Amino acid sequence: MRTKIQQKLSEYWGHQSFRPLQEDIILSILSGKDTLALLPTGGGKSVCFQIPALVQDGVCIVISPLIALMKDQVENLKKKGIPAVAVVSGMSRNEIDNALDNCIYGKEKFLYVSPERLTSDLFLERLYKMNVCLLAIDEAHCISQWGYDFRPSYLKIAEFRKHLPAVPVLALTATATKNVEVDIQKKLDFKNASVFKKSFQRSNLSYVVLYEEDKLGRLLKIANNVEGIGVVYVRTRKKTKEIAHFLNKKGIQAEAYHAGLSNKERSIVQDNWIKEKTRVVVATNAFGMGIDKGNVRFVVHIDSPESLEAYYQEAGRAGRDEKKAYCILLYNENDRVELENRIDLNFPEVNKIKAVYQALGNYFQIPIDSGKGISYPFELYSFCKNYNLPLSETYNCLKILELQGLIEMSDAIALSSRIIFSTSAESLYNFQVMHVRYDLPIKVILRLYQGVFDEYVNIQEEEIALRCTITKNEIIEILQKLQSLNILKYIAASDKPQLTYTEARLDKNNVNIDRQNLSDRKTRFIERARSMLNYAETRNRCRSQMLVAYFGEINTERCGICDYCLERNKQDISDLDLDDISHRIKTVLKSKPISLQELVLHLRPSSEEKSIKVIQWMLENGNILYLSGEELAWHED
């Protein structure tokens, strides 16, 4: 089996060896064990389910909450010649039917779905006819209420597993505390489980917190002093544009990226950055998922994230090539205030949530007890303007309605135009002979796109028009006409956000918001926010040690390259001496404040030079302080 999986790695990925833990995880799955894999961002999680699926018969079902990531992985697999399909909101029922049929008849190797899809009658009906070899769950931390991105729909996976009792499960995540790690296994009903956990320590990343009022000035210095490409994370779409404009004015090629851009605009920004035509992308957290760019030399956070999980994941997009990179958080007192304000903003009152739900039903004109499974184009700004609703608060109301399992939202997704021939090849030939006008466009489609009789394929109307020497609008008319003649099915491209009713519309009085769950989530949000603030405001501990300790790793070595370690290294004192002297200083000063001279005497037999250096270092880091009368005292945090 080791030879087989090695062959697949070489054949499809061109690698001669696995990354740490990948082979162990793959062999665990192939032995039939439920497996939990905790691999940091950039650790190669997708290979861990793709290779075991390739060496077995049957289809691998991949559950993911991220539509953009599903689409990226499907496209990447297809480029390797591996058949894959994603069933996402915005697809027609006919497209979904066709995709699931192809999975039944062995024409697809990977089926990507959202967790909400698992309970639909259509999906379950087809599931019984599929030969499923593996169930892979991406972003598995979403199943845990202890996690930072809990999604109730993930709780349905354990029930779904009952339909596939003999199929092993692989759960994957990049960010999980010990509580989340245990909870994932419990919620997924793991049996005979194996857990593989790569250290969260990234030895090539220099974590830095800079206390800065002039954040743009500092960002400019970073961009000028650190060579290579980078990402700058901010919270709002407005800031992405403002900061990108600022950097461009200062001679640094930068572009803004956020979920409000059209699919075409986002693709251009992403492509320019990957090809290094653009040096810096200024983005909201919509940027980075699924992008495997190894040589990112710096990631700067202008705004503080809401949790250390989010920070670790976003910062971890730097240095995937294992070379040194910088993860820099620019922080000041305003960040604390903003993060505290977000607590109330993220958790609106129940009556406001119900009011938004009511407005939503009216906006789409959906009758009570109708709308289940239907997707609607949805522009948040237009909706808020129409009902005079505050933008941020409304967005958070919608997120809570999503968590309650009533709706599902997606940002603008890349749904290209799609076609499938609905007649046989022989009937199509007869049609071409009888209708000369359509002969050339049909021939061009057959030359350009493979598999068009078997599944919906993405097409480019411009490309077909160019080959036919006619306009794009004329091609669209021809495709529409062919559809009306039942020759093919044509779905025009969509580049708008989608909102799907996962349950039929309820009367406002019957909307049940789980107040206890909301309260628990708010409590956990506050705890995570405090951990983030503690990381930002602590000056006397190795940053890397703080991060990995949050994820349950203790007794790790100092990284030696974060802001704390670099300052400590300047003292030119060994770790052993520094730890010894600082511990004795703490013991002495905790009993009573004393003068500098007395303290130095207490520290003998350490030399006066070493003692003074450690005292100075502890003063700078706020461990000790001077009282009036020039006595030194221990400073309790």
XYZ file of C-alpha atoms in Angstrom:
637
model
C 0.000 0.000 0.000
C 2.899 2.382 0.728
C 4.087 1.875 -2.856
C 0.617 2.638 -4.248
C 0.170 5.877 -2.350
C 3.711 6.958 -3.228
C 2.944 6.334 -6.906
C -0.202 8.507 -6.720
C 1.729 11.305 -5.002
C 4.345 11.236 -7.747
C 1.829 10.800 -10.599
C -0.552 13.616 -9.693
C 1.460 15.961 -7.476
C 4.996 15.397 -8.752
C 6.396 14.931 -5.236
C 8.766 12.143 -4.261
C 8.039 12.289 -0.528
C 5.190 13.178 1.798
C 5.140 16.079 4.231
C 5.307 15.188 7.945
C 2.364 13.023 9.121
C 0.678 12.839 5.687
C 1.674 9.223 5.051
C 0.679 8.155 8.591
C -2.741 9.786 8.184
C -3.312 8.157 4.792
C -2.372 4.695 6.069
C -4.661 5.145 9.088
C -7.612 5.870 6.798
C -6.787 2.961 4.513
C -6.767 0.662 7.539
C -10.391 1.700 8.142
C -9.860 3.901 11.202
C -11.717 7.112 11.927
C -8.942 9.696 11.844
C -8.478 13.230 13.126
C -5.699 15.239 11.480
C -4.606 18.541 13.009
C -2.242 20.163 10.540
C -1.315 23.854 10.549
C -2.203 26.139 7.632
C -0.112 25.017 4.671
C 0.389 21.521 6.099
C -1.112 19.745 3.066
C -4.477 18.621 4.442
C -6.227 17.947 1.110
C -3.656 15.339 0.000
C -4.569 13.342 3.127
C -8.000 12.455 1.734
C -7.346 12.782 -1.995
C -4.675 10.065 -2.183
C -6.521 7.394 -0.141
C -9.592 7.980 -2.305
C -7.527 7.562 -5.473
C -6.191 4.154 -4.437
C -9.684 2.818 -3.645
C -12.819 2.136 -5.636
C -15.741 4.478 -5.087
C -16.365 8.164 -4.494
C -15.024 10.317 -1.655
C -17.557 12.739 -0.160
C -15.889 15.916 1.067
C -17.874 18.124 3.454
C -16.810 21.770 3.543
C -18.514 25.025 4.578
C -16.507 27.133 2.114
C -17.960 27.309 -1.389
C -14.952 29.155 -2.821
C -12.586 26.533 -1.405
C -14.735 23.679 -2.761
C -14.680 25.202 -6.226
C -10.921 25.796 -6.108
C -10.236 22.195 -5.102
C -12.559 20.811 -7.783
C -10.847 22.918 -10.443
C -7.385 21.874 -9.228
C -8.362 18.190 -9.290
C -9.765 18.494 -12.801
C -6.531 20.115 -13.978
C -4.753 16.971 -12.748
C -7.197 14.812 -14.707
C -9.097 13.692 -11.610
C -12.914 13.798 -11.973
C -14.564 15.895 -9.245
C -17.750 17.875 -8.738
C -19.131 20.301 -6.161
C -22.819 20.657 -5.329
C -23.292 24.248 -4.171
C -26.095 26.759 -3.732
C -26.937 28.516 -6.979
C -26.995 25.276 -8.991
C -30.241 24.218 -10.619
C -32.020 21.037 -9.530
C -31.205 19.528 -12.903
C -27.477 20.231 -12.402
C -27.576 18.657 -8.945
C -29.434 15.616 -10.331
C -26.823 15.183 -13.019
C -23.870 15.596 -10.617
C -25.253 13.003 -8.190
C -26.045 10.578 -11.016
C -22.447 10.820 -12.213
C -21.280 9.934 -8.694
C -23.545 6.878 -8.709
C -22.251 5.654 -12.071
C -18.584 6.137 -11.202
C -17.912 9.142 -13.388
C -16.788 11.287 -10.438
C -14.109 10.499 -7.848
C -14.776 13.386 -5.453
C -18.089 14.934 -4.440
C -17.833 18.221 -2.509
C -20.911 19.299 -0.552
C -21.856 21.674 2.241
C -23.053 20.121 5.535
C -26.541 21.557 4.924
C -26.859 19.394 1.812
C -26.554 16.119 3.763
C -30.123 16.118 5.049
C -31.914 16.857 1.776
C -34.189 14.094 0.503
C -32.661 14.317 -2.965
C -29.153 13.763 -1.637
C -30.069 10.898 0.697
C -32.055 9.152 -2.034
C -28.980 9.122 -4.307
C -26.552 8.309 -1.489
C -27.881 4.754 -1.115
C -26.892 4.044 -4.728
C -23.337 5.426 -4.399
C -20.235 3.409 -3.648
C -18.689 5.717 -1.018
C -15.114 4.902 0.059
C -14.356 7.819 2.376
C -16.039 10.707 4.169
C -13.703 13.704 4.582
C -14.698 16.652 6.784
C -12.801 19.865 6.178
C -12.735 22.689 8.748
C -13.789 20.097 11.339
C -13.499 22.630 14.205
C -16.870 23.957 12.981
C -18.560 20.982 14.666
C -17.486 22.082 18.141
C -19.308 24.715 20.161
C -15.907 25.365 21.766
C -14.539 26.308 18.339
C -14.318 29.817 16.962
C -16.490 29.088 13.902
C -19.207 26.762 15.209
C -21.887 25.777 12.667
C -24.941 23.802 13.823
C -25.250 22.125 10.415
C -22.054 20.196 11.242
C -23.872 18.495 14.111
C -25.917 16.586 11.521
C -22.847 14.735 10.260
C -22.954 12.103 13.028
C -26.549 11.261 12.059
C -25.523 11.211 8.400
C -22.794 8.676 9.217
C -25.468 6.122 10.078
C -26.189 5.866 6.344
C -22.529 4.877 5.780
C -21.718 2.604 8.755
C -18.656 0.948 7.183
C -17.090 4.104 5.726
C -14.172 5.657 7.642
C -14.121 9.367 8.424
C -11.221 11.783 8.135
C -11.703 15.060 10.030
C -9.282 17.863 9.201
C -8.582 21.214 10.806
C -5.738 23.699 11.131
C -6.885 25.257 14.394
C -8.100 23.279 17.388
C -7.581 23.711 21.107
C -7.568 20.595 23.297
C -11.280 21.080 24.098
C -12.105 21.283 20.396
C -9.935 18.256 19.574
C -11.852 16.077 22.069
C -15.221 17.537 21.043
C -14.663 16.809 17.332
C -14.202 13.097 18.040
C -17.243 13.004 20.305
C -19.551 14.908 17.941
C -18.504 12.779 14.950
C -19.057 9.563 16.913
C -15.492 8.357 16.325
C -14.776 4.681 16.928
C -11.342 3.053 16.860
C -9.923 6.538 16.331
C -6.440 7.720 15.412
C -5.317 11.282 16.088
C -2.388 12.879 14.278
C -1.289 16.262 15.462
C 1.553 18.231 13.968
C 3.109 20.830 16.222
C 1.592 24.264 15.819
C 5.075 25.730 16.091
C 6.326 27.323 12.866
C 10.043 27.795 13.433
C 10.538 30.003 10.373
C 7.895 32.583 11.340
C 8.888 35.669 13.296
C 5.821 36.816 15.251
C 5.928 40.516 16.094
C 3.520 42.874 17.892
C 4.242 46.548 17.335
C 2.497 49.133 19.515
C 1.822 51.814 16.949
C -0.422 54.869 16.602
C 0.723 55.606 13.027
C -0.122 52.212 11.526
C 0.153 53.297 7.891
C 3.579 54.797 8.485
C 4.739 51.580 10.125
C 3.238 49.469 7.321
C 5.196 51.497 4.788
C 8.430 50.859 6.705
C 7.694 47.126 6.797
C 6.987 46.976 3.063
C 10.177 48.920 2.314
C 12.392 46.865 4.662
C 11.101 43.335 4.010
C 11.672 42.006 0.517
C 9.081 39.907 -1.271
C 5.314 39.725 -1.500
C 2.881 40.196 1.363
C -0.693 40.305 2.599
C -2.210 43.061 4.739
C -5.382 42.104 6.629
C -8.016 44.649 7.658
C -11.603 44.348 8.865
C -13.552 46.474 6.366
C -13.883 46.708 2.620
C -13.386 50.456 2.829
C -9.982 50.030 4.462
C -8.804 47.607 1.771
C -9.264 50.324 -0.843
C -7.858 53.141 1.272
C -4.681 51.285 2.270
C -4.079 49.864 -1.215
C -4.376 53.434 -2.563
C -1.926 54.674 0.106
C 0.667 52.006 -0.766
C 0.375 52.681 -4.486
C 0.958 56.391 -3.888
C 4.155 55.441 -2.037
C 5.398 53.329 -4.959
C 4.387 49.876 -3.682
C 2.151 47.909 -6.065
C -0.955 46.969 -4.103
C -4.522 45.894 -4.810
C -7.628 45.604 -2.653
C -9.476 42.304 -2.233
C -12.824 41.747 -0.525
C -16.024 39.772 -0.946
C -17.813 42.761 -2.496
C -15.754 42.566 -5.684
C -17.148 40.715 -8.671
C -15.786 37.265 -9.336
C -13.845 38.590 -12.328
C -12.299 41.390 -10.262
C -11.296 39.018 -7.462
C -9.770 36.557 -9.931
C -7.695 39.338 -11.503
C -6.412 40.566 -8.106
C -5.588 37.025 -6.980
C -3.927 36.130 -10.288
C -1.827 39.317 -10.346
C -0.575 38.593 -6.837
C 0.174 34.910 -7.500
C 2.140 35.883 -10.626
C 3.780 38.677 -8.544
C 2.632 41.458 -10.836
C 1.199 42.896 -7.608
C 3.394 42.891 -4.520
C 0.824 43.395 -1.756
C -2.823 42.423 -1.427
C -4.803 44.422 1.147
C -7.691 42.170 2.087
C -10.454 41.231 4.451
C -10.385 37.653 5.755
C -12.102 36.620 2.489
C -8.606 36.302 0.995
C -6.242 33.364 1.345
C -8.412 30.241 1.640
C -7.052 27.530 -0.622
C -4.249 29.693 -2.039
C -1.005 27.744 -1.895
C 1.568 30.519 -2.354
C 4.786 29.499 -0.662
C 6.941 32.627 -0.777
C 4.817 35.108 1.177
C 7.410 37.017 3.205
C 5.127 39.089 5.418
C 1.570 39.119 6.716
C 0.547 42.315 8.497
C -2.640 42.710 10.537
C -3.709 46.359 10.666
C -6.773 45.386 12.715
C -6.765 42.820 15.497
C -8.652 39.580 14.666
C -11.349 38.353 17.042
C -9.486 35.220 18.133
C -6.066 33.600 18.230
C -7.416 30.827 15.995
C -8.224 33.348 13.262
C -4.909 35.148 13.773
C -2.880 31.925 13.637
C -4.616 30.802 10.454
C -4.250 34.134 8.649
C -0.683 34.798 9.822
C 0.198 31.213 8.873
C -0.181 32.058 5.194
C 3.335 33.464 5.426
C 6.440 31.361 4.865
C 4.928 28.130 3.585
C 8.206 27.542 1.741
C 9.821 27.099 5.199
C 11.965 30.213 4.711
C 11.902 33.087 7.187
C 8.800 35.285 7.090
C 7.231 37.910 9.344
C 3.794 37.879 10.981
C 3.210 41.378 12.314
C 0.289 42.683 14.367
C 0.028 46.475 14.536
C -1.749 47.256 17.784
C -2.850 50.209 19.905
C -5.470 51.041 22.510
C -8.133 51.578 19.825
C -7.918 47.879 18.929
C -8.939 46.920 22.469
C -11.889 49.345 22.326
C -12.980 48.077 18.877
C -12.759 44.434 19.925
C -14.822 45.108 23.053
C -17.408 47.024 20.974
C -17.685 44.054 18.620
C -19.108 41.935 21.424
C -22.445 43.767 21.392
C -22.337 44.246 17.616
C -21.868 40.507 16.968
C -24.724 39.492 19.263
C -27.838 41.598 18.514
C -31.003 41.321 20.582
C -33.425 38.521 19.689
C -36.225 40.905 18.638
C -33.855 42.496 16.082
C -32.921 39.072 14.694
C -36.604 38.187 14.238
C -37.301 41.547 12.590
C -34.549 40.935 10.027
C -35.940 37.436 9.336
C -39.387 38.937 8.749
C -37.987 41.617 6.444
C -36.076 38.983 4.503
C -39.223 36.969 3.755
C -41.014 40.114 2.614
C -38.022 41.163 0.515
C -38.145 37.919 -1.493
C -41.977 37.781 -1.298
C -41.921 34.220 0.071
C -45.220 32.922 1.496
C -45.221 31.261 4.923
C -44.264 27.543 4.722
C -42.603 28.043 1.313
C -39.120 28.631 -0.084
C -37.215 25.652 1.331
C -34.119 24.863 -0.745
C -34.557 27.858 -3.056
C -31.608 30.210 -3.645
C -32.098 33.922 -4.250
C -29.633 36.535 -5.501
C -28.972 38.718 -2.468
C -27.288 42.106 -2.090
C -26.989 43.018 1.584
C -26.595 46.744 0.913
C -29.764 46.907 -1.191
C -31.699 44.889 1.394
C -30.621 47.189 4.245
C -31.359 50.308 2.217
C -34.801 48.999 1.289
C -35.759 48.424 4.957
C -33.642 51.183 6.508
C -31.597 48.662 8.511
C -28.062 49.202 9.913
C -25.579 47.279 7.755
C -23.260 45.645 10.346
C -26.023 44.740 12.789
C -28.139 43.246 9.990
C -25.228 41.158 8.746
C -24.747 39.713 12.244
C -28.488 38.999 12.518
C -28.253 37.055 9.255
C -25.223 35.105 10.536
C -27.207 34.080 13.628
C -30.156 33.023 11.457
C -27.656 30.947 9.481
C -26.331 29.379 12.679
C -29.913 28.564 13.640
C -30.154 26.575 10.399
C -32.833 28.774 8.818
C -30.835 30.254 5.941
C -27.481 29.789 4.211
C -25.474 32.692 2.817
C -22.650 32.787 0.323
C -20.667 35.677 -1.048
C -20.405 36.150 -4.787
C -19.303 32.785 -6.154
C -17.779 31.875 -9.478
C -20.656 30.111 -11.189
C -19.609 30.176 -14.835
C -22.049 29.565 -17.658
C -22.785 25.846 -17.969
C -24.252 23.569 -20.633
C -25.057 19.883 -21.118
C -26.465 18.268 -24.244
C -29.855 16.729 -23.535
C -29.921 14.608 -26.685
C -27.794 11.709 -27.906
C -24.804 12.156 -30.202
C -26.709 10.504 -33.057
C -29.776 12.740 -32.614
C -27.511 15.775 -32.389
C -25.853 14.867 -35.706
C -29.262 14.558 -37.386
C -30.221 17.947 -35.932
C -27.054 19.546 -37.360
C -27.804 18.167 -40.815
C -31.353 19.559 -40.668
C -30.376 22.970 -39.149
C -27.261 24.297 -40.846
C -27.369 27.574 -38.886
C -26.506 25.755 -35.646
C -23.950 23.354 -37.154
C -20.818 25.472 -36.601
C -21.596 26.555 -32.990
C -22.318 22.923 -32.051
C -19.077 21.726 -33.682
C -17.108 24.417 -31.859
C -18.648 23.406 -28.505
C -17.834 19.725 -29.125
C -14.218 20.602 -30.021
C -13.704 22.906 -27.038
C -15.414 20.987 -24.238
C -15.184 17.311 -23.321
C -17.840 15.357 -21.455
C -20.631 17.694 -22.485
C -23.025 14.752 -23.030
C -22.353 13.418 -19.512
C -22.226 16.423 -17.211
C -22.647 20.178 -17.062
C -19.416 21.769 -18.250
C -18.279 25.354 -17.768
C -18.151 27.341 -20.989
C -16.957 30.759 -22.118
C -19.432 32.362 -24.521
C -16.693 34.759 -25.709
C -14.465 31.859 -26.765
C -17.255 30.112 -28.699
C -18.213 33.410 -30.357
C -14.588 34.051 -31.401
C -14.320 30.610 -33.055
C -17.629 31.203 -34.837
C -16.677 34.800 -35.821
C -19.883 36.190 -34.326
C -20.668 38.258 -31.203
C -21.114 36.995 -27.677
C -24.766 38.138 -27.672
C -25.412 36.133 -30.843
C -23.953 32.997 -29.211
C -26.127 33.536 -26.131
C -29.205 33.769 -28.396
C -28.175 30.546 -30.181
C -27.684 28.719 -26.861
C -31.063 29.929 -25.631
C -32.682 28.762 -28.871
C -30.999 25.346 -28.635
C -32.358 25.076 -25.117
C -35.879 25.856 -26.275
C -35.485 23.081 -28.890
C -34.428 20.602 -26.141
C -30.990 20.135 -27.714
C -29.095 21.319 -24.667
C -29.558 22.902 -21.274
C -27.921 26.285 -20.763
C -27.406 28.127 -17.471
C -26.004 31.641 -17.767
C -23.156 32.779 -15.528
C -24.011 34.142 -12.107
C -21.747 36.466 -10.134
C -24.070 37.527 -7.342
C -24.181 36.554 -3.680
C -26.748 33.884 -2.913
C -29.077 33.403 0.029
C -30.748 30.008 0.381
C -33.679 29.117 2.628
C -32.610 25.840 4.258
C -36.024 25.630 5.924
C -39.405 26.860 4.717
C -40.202 30.423 5.764
C -41.681 30.586 9.248
C -44.163 33.006 10.699
C -42.272 35.618 12.758
C -43.853 34.314 15.987
C -42.610 30.785 15.265
C -38.968 31.772 14.746
C -37.189 30.119 17.639
C -33.836 31.687 18.492
C -31.962 29.562 21.027
C -31.215 32.206 23.675
C -29.046 29.885 25.769
C -26.947 28.953 22.765
C -26.609 32.623 21.867
C -25.526 33.441 25.424
C -22.994 30.581 25.445
C -21.558 31.699 22.116
C -21.228 35.246 23.410
C -19.361 33.995 26.499
C -16.959 32.000 24.361
C -16.474 34.958 22.019
C -15.477 37.093 25.009
C -13.022 34.418 26.188
C -11.396 34.203 22.746
C -11.268 37.996 22.447
C -9.512 38.195 25.823
C -6.949 35.632 24.674
C -6.309 37.725 21.570
C -5.894 40.881 23.662
C -3.609 39.061 26.079
C -1.395 37.986 23.165
C -1.257 41.535 21.824
C -0.564 43.199 25.177
C 1.896 40.732 26.719
C 5.498 41.866 26.334
C 7.371 39.388 28.493
C 6.908 36.021 26.797
C 7.896 34.359 23.515
C 5.114 34.933 20.968
C 5.456 31.477 19.457
C 5.246 29.864 22.903
C 2.078 31.843 23.633
C 0.423 30.738 20.395
C 1.230 27.041 20.676
C 0.329 27.037 24.391
C -3.139 28.292 23.415
C -3.468 25.149 21.293
C -2.317 22.918 24.154
C 1.425 22.608 23.527
C 3.501 23.326 26.618
C 7.186 23.129 27.522
C 8.211 24.265 24.032
C 11.475 26.080 23.336
C 11.630 29.824 22.731
C 11.504 30.564 19.002
C 14.442 32.974 19.170
C 13.075 35.212 16.379
C 9.925 36.925 17.701
C 10.018 40.500 19.036
C 10.336 39.293 22.636
C 13.106 36.786 21.886
C 15.100 39.245 19.784
C 14.981 41.803 22.601
C 15.974 39.155 25.121
C 18.821 37.949 22.897
C 20.272 41.467 22.899
C 21.199 40.976 26.549
C 23.968 38.590 25.443
C 23.123 36.251 28.324
C 22.456 32.534 28.049
C 18.891 31.289 28.507
C 20.028 29.385 31.596
C 21.512 32.485 33.256
C 18.585 34.699 32.305
C 16.011 32.224 33.644
C 17.995 31.719 36.842
C 18.593 35.426 37.569
C 15.055 36.527 36.636
C 13.571 33.825 38.872
C 15.694 34.987 41.823
C 14.730 38.624 41.176
C 11.059 37.630 41.282
C 11.560 35.726 44.560
C 13.352 38.647 46.234
C 11.041 41.436 45.075
C 7.847 39.512 45.808
C 8.802 39.552 49.481
C 9.493 43.313 49.607
C 10.692 46.258 47.467
C 14.434 47.010 47.771
C 16.981 49.317 46.168
C 18.985 48.431 43.053
C 22.191 48.069 45.055
C 20.578 45.693 47.539
C 19.067 43.622 44.767
C 22.405 43.204 43.002
C 23.907 41.995 46.298
C 21.064 39.471 46.667
C 21.851 38.086 43.211
C 25.402 37.008 44.001
C 27.288 34.920 42.932
C 25.999 36.146 39.525
C 28.222 38.923 38.234
C 27.069 42.530 38.654
C 27.171 43.009 34.862
C 24.816 40.092 34.192
C 22.489 41.080 37.049
C 22.203 44.685 35.790
C 21.414 43.473 32.253
C 18.617 41.197 33.472
C 17.208 43.918 35.762
C 17.215 46.385 32.855
C 15.537 43.841 30.599
C 12.825 43.127 33.193
C 12.196 46.854 33.668
C 11.754 47.318 29.904
C 9.329 44.407 29.750
C 7.273 45.592 32.711
C 8.095 42.664 35.034
C 9.481 45.024 37.676
C 9.138 48.754 38.296
C 10.555 51.608 40.348
C 8.526 52.884 43.279
C 8.903 56.398 44.687
C 12.073 56.463 46.758
C 13.925 54.519 44.017
C 13.054 51.064 45.311
C 12.434 48.228 42.847
C 9.227 46.201 43.193
C 7.661 43.184 41.488
C 4.898 44.113 39.049
C 1.901 41.777 39.124
C 0.017 41.682 35.770
